PDB file of C-alpha atoms in Angstrom:
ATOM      1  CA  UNK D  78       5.321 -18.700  10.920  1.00 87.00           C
ATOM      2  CA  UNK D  79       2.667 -18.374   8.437  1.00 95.00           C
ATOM      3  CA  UNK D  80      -1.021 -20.464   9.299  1.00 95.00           C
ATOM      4  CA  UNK D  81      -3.400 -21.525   6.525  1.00 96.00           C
ATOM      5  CA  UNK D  82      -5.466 -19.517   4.294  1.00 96.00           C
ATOM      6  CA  UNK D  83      -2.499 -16.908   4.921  1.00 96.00           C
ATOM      7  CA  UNK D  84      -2.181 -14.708   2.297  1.00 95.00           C
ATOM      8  CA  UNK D  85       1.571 -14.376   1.673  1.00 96.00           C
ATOM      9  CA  UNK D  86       4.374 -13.299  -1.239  1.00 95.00           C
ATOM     10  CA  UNK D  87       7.020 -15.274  -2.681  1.00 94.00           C
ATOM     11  CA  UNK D  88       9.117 -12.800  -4.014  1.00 93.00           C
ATOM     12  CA  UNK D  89       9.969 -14.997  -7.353  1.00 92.00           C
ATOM     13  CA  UNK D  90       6.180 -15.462  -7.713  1.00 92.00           C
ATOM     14  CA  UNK D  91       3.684 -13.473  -6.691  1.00 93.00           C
ATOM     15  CA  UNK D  92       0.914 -13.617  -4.089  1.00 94.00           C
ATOM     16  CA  UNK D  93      -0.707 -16.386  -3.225  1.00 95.00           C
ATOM     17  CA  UNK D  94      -2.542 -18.642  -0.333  1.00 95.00           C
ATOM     18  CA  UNK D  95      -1.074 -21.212   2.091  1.00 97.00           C
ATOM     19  CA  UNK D  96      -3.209 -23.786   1.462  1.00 96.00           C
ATOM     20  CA  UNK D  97      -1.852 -26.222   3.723  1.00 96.00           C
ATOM     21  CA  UNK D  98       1.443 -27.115   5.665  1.00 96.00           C
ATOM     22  CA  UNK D  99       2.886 -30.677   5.512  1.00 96.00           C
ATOM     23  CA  UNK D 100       5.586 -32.765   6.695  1.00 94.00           C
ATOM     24  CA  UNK D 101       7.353 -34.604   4.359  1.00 92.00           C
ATOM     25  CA  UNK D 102      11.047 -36.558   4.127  1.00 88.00           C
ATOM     26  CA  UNK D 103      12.780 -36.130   1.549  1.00 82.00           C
ATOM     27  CA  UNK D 104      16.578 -37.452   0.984  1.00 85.00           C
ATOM     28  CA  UNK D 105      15.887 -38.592   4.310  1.00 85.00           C
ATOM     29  CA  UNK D 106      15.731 -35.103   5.410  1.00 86.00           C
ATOM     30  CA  UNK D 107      12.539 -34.594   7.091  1.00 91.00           C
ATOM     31  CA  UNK D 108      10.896 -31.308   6.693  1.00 92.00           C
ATOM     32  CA  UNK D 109       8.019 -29.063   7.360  1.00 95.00           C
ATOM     33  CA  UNK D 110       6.344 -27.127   4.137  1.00 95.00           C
ATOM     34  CA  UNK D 111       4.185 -24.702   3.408  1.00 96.00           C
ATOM     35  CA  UNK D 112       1.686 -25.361   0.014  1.00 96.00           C
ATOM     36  CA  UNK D 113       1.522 -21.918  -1.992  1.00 96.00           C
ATOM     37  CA  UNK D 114      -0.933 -21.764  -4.377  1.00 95.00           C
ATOM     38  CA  UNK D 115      -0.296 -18.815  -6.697  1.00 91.00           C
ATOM     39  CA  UNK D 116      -4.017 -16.796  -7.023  1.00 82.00           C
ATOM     40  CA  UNK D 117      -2.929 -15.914 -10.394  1.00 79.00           C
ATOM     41  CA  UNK D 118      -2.430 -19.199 -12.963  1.00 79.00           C
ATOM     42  CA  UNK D 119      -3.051 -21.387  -9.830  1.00 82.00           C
ATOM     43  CA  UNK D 120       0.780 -22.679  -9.494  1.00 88.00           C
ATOM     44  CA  UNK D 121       1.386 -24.933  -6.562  1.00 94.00           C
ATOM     45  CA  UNK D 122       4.641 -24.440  -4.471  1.00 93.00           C
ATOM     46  CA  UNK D 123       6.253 -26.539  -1.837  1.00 93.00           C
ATOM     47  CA  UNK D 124       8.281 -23.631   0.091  1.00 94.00           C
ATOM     48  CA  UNK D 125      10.149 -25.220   3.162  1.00 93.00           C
ATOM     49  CA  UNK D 126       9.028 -23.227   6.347  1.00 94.00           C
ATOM     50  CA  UNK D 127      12.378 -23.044   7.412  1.00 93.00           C
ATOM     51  CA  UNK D 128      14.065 -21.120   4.643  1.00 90.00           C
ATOM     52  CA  UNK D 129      11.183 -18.706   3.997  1.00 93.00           C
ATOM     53  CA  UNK D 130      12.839 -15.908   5.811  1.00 91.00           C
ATOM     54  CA  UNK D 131      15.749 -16.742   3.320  1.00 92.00           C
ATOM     55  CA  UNK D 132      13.380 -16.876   0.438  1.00 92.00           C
ATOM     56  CA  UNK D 133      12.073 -13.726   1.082  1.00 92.00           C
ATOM     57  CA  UNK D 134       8.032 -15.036   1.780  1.00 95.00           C
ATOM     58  CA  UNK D 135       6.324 -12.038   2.799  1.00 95.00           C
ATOM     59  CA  UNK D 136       2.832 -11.042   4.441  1.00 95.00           C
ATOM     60  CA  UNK D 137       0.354  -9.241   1.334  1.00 95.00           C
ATOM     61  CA  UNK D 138       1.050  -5.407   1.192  1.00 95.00           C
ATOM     62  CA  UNK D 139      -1.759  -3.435   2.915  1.00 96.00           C
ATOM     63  CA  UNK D 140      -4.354  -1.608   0.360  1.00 95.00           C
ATOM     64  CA  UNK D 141      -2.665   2.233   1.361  1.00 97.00           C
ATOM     65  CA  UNK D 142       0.804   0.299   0.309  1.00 96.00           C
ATOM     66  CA  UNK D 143      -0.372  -0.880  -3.112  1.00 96.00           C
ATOM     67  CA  UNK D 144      -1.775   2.550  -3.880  1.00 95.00           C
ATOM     68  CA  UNK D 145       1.659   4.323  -2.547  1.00 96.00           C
ATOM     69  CA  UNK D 146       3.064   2.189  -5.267  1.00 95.00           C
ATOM     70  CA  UNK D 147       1.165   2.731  -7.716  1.00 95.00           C
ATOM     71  CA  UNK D 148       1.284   6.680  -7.172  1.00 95.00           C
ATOM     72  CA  UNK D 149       4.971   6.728  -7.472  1.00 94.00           C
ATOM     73  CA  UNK D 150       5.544   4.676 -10.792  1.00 93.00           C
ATOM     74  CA  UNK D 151       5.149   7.532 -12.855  1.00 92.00           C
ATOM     75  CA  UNK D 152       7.644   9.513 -11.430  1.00 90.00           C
ATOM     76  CA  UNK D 153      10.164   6.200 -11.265  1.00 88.00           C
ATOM     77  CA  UNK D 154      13.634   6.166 -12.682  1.00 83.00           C
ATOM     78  CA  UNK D 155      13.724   3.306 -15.183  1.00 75.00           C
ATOM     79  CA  UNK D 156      17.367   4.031 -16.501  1.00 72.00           C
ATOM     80  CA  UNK D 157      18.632   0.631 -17.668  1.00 72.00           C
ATOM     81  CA  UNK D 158      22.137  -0.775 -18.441  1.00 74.00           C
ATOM     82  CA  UNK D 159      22.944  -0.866 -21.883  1.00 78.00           C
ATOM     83  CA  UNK D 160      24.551  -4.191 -21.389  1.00 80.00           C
ATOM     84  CA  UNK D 161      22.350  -6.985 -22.019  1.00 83.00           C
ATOM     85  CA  UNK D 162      23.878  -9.141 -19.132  1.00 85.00           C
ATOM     86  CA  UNK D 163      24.705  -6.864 -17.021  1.00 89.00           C
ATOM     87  CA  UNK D 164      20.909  -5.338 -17.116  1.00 89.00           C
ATOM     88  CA  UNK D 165      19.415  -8.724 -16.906  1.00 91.00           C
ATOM     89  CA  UNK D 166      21.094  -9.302 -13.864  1.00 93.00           C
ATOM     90  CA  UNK D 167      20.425  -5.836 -12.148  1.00 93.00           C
ATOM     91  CA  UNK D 168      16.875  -6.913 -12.983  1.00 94.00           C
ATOM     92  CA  UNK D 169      16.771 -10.203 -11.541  1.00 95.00           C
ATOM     93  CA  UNK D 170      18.363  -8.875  -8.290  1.00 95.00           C
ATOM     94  CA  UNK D 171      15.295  -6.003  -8.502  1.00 94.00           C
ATOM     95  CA  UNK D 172      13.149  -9.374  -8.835  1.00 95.00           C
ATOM     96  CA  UNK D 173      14.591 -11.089  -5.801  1.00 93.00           C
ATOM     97  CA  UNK D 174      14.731  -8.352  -3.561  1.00 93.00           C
ATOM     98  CA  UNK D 175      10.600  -8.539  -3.119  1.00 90.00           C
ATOM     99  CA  UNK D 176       9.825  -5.023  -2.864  1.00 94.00           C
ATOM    100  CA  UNK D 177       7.139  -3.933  -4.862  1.00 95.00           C
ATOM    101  CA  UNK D 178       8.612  -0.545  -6.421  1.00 95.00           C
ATOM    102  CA  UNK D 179      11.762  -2.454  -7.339  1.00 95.00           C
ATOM    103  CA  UNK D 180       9.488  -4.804  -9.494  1.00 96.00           C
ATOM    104  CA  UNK D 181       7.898  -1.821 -10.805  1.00 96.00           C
ATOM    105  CA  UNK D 182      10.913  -0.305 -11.457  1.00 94.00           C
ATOM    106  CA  UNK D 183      11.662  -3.604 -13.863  1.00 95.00           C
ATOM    107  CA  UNK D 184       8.471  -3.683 -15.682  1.00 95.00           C
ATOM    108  CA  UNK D 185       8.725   0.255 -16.430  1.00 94.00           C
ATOM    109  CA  UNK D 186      11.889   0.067 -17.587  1.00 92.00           C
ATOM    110  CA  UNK D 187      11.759  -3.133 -19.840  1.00 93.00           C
ATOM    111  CA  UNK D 188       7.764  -1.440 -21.185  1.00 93.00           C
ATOM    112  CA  UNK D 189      10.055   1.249 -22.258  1.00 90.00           C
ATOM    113  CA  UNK D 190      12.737  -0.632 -23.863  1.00 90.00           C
ATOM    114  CA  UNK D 191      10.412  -2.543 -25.462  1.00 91.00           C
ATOM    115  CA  UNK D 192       8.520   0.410 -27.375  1.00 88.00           C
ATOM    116  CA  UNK D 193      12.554   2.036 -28.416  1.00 86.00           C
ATOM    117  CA  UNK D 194      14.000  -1.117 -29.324  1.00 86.00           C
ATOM    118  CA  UNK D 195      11.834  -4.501 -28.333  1.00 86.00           C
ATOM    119  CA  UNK D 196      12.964  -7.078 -25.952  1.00 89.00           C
ATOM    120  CA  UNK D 197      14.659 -10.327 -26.156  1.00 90.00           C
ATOM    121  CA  UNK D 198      13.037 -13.650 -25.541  1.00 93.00           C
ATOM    122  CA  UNK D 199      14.450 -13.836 -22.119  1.00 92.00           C
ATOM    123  CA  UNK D 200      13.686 -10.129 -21.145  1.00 93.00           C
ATOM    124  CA  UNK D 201       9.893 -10.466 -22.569  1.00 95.00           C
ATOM    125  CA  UNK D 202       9.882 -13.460 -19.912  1.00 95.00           C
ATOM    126  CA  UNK D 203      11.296 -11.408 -17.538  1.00 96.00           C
ATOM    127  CA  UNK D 204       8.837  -8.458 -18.263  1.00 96.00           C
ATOM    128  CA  UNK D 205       5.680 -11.347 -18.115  1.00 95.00           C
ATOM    129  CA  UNK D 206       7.044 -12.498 -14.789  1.00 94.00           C
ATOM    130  CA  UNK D 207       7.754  -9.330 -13.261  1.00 96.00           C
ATOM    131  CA  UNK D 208       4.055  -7.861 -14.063  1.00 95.00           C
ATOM    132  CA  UNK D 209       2.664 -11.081 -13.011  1.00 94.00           C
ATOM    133  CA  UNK D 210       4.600 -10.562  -9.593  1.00 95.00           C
ATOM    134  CA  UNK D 211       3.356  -7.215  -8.826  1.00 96.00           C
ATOM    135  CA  UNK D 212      -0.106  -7.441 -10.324  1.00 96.00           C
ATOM    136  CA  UNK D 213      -1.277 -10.815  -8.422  1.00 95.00           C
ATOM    137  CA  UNK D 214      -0.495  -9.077  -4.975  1.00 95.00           C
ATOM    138  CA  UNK D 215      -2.429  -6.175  -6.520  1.00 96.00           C
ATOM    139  CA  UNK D 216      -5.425  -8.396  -7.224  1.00 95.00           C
ATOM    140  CA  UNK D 217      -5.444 -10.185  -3.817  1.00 93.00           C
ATOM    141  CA  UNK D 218      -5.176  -6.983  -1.490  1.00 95.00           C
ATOM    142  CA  UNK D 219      -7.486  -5.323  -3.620  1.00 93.00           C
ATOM    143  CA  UNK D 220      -9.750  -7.603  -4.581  1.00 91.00           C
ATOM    144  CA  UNK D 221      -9.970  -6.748  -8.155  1.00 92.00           C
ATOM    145  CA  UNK D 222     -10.011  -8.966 -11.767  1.00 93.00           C
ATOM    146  CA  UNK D 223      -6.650  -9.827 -13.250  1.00 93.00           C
ATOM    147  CA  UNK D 224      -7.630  -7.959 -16.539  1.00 95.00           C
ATOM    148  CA  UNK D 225      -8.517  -4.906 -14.519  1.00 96.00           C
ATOM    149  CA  UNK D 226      -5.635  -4.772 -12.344  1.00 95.00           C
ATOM    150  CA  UNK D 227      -3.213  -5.452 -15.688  1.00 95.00           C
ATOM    151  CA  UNK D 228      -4.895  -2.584 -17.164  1.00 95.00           C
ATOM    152  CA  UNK D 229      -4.680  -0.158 -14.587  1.00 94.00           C
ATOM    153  CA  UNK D 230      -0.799  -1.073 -14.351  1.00 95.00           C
ATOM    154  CA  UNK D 231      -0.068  -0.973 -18.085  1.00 93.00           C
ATOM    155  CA  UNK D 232      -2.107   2.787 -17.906  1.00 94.00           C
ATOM    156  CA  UNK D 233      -0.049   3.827 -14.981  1.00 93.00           C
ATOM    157  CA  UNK D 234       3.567   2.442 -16.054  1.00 92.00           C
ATOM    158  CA  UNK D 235       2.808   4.504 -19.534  1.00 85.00           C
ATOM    159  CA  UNK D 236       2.985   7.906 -17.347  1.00 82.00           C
ATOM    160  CA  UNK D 237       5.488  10.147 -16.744  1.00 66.00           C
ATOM    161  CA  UNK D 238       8.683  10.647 -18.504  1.00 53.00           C
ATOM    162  CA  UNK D 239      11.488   7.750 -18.983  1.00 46.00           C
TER     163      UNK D 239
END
């Protein structure tokens, strides 16, 4: 169980802070939740303590995790399907699955598609979310600017070949 002033990732959005943890009934159901506040755009969750195993709410990465990260994006494997659905689904499930190089794997891949061919309206979101994700745990655990930390990812997923 998580405590206040946690730092914690919901896999869907990013890192952020438990700012508090409430009871509340709703449908009659009574409940305990935790309040997420996103550090990046300041979006505030109600995630039900109970299902955040389920969920997928993590602790923050360590510092030596980001960085292992961030060292092996270059040499990632962004192959994508050349199905629209079909790709936007194997993304999605890259999303969900809340580990980091996954997400990385995403954003690389759709950055790439993007410069051969452009992206969708529903892939740019996808690509917007999915840096979002990985670059608000990057600011938390690292304690860097959002412009900064956007940077450095945009330089980094730009390496190596596709």
């Amino acid at each position: 169980m998580f405590q206040v002033n946690d730092r914690v990732v919901h896999p869907m959005h990013g890192a952020g802070i438990i700012e508090d943890i409430v009871d509340e009934r709703i449908d009659g159901h009574h409940a305990q939740y935790y309040v997420f506040r996103m550090s990046v755009g300041g979006l505030v969750l109600k995630i039900p303590t109970e299902n955040c195993d389920t969920i997928g709410v993590r602790p923050l990465s360590s510092q030596e995790h980001i960085e292992d990260i961030l060292a092996e994006i270059p040499a990632l494997d962004a192959d994508m399907n050349v199905n629209w659905n079909h790709r936007y689904r194997e993304n999605m499930d890259r999303i969900k699955s809340g580990d980091l190089l996954e997400v990385s794997r995403v954003i690389k891949g759709l950055m790439w598609r993007d410069r051969q061919r452009g992206l969708s309206n529903g892939e740019r979101k996808m690509l917007h979310s999915a840096k979002q994700i990985l670059i608000s745990e990057i600011v938390l655990v690292t304690d860097t600017e959002y412009d900064k930390a956007e940077q450095r990812v945009d330089k980094i997923m730009m390496l190596g070949d596709q």
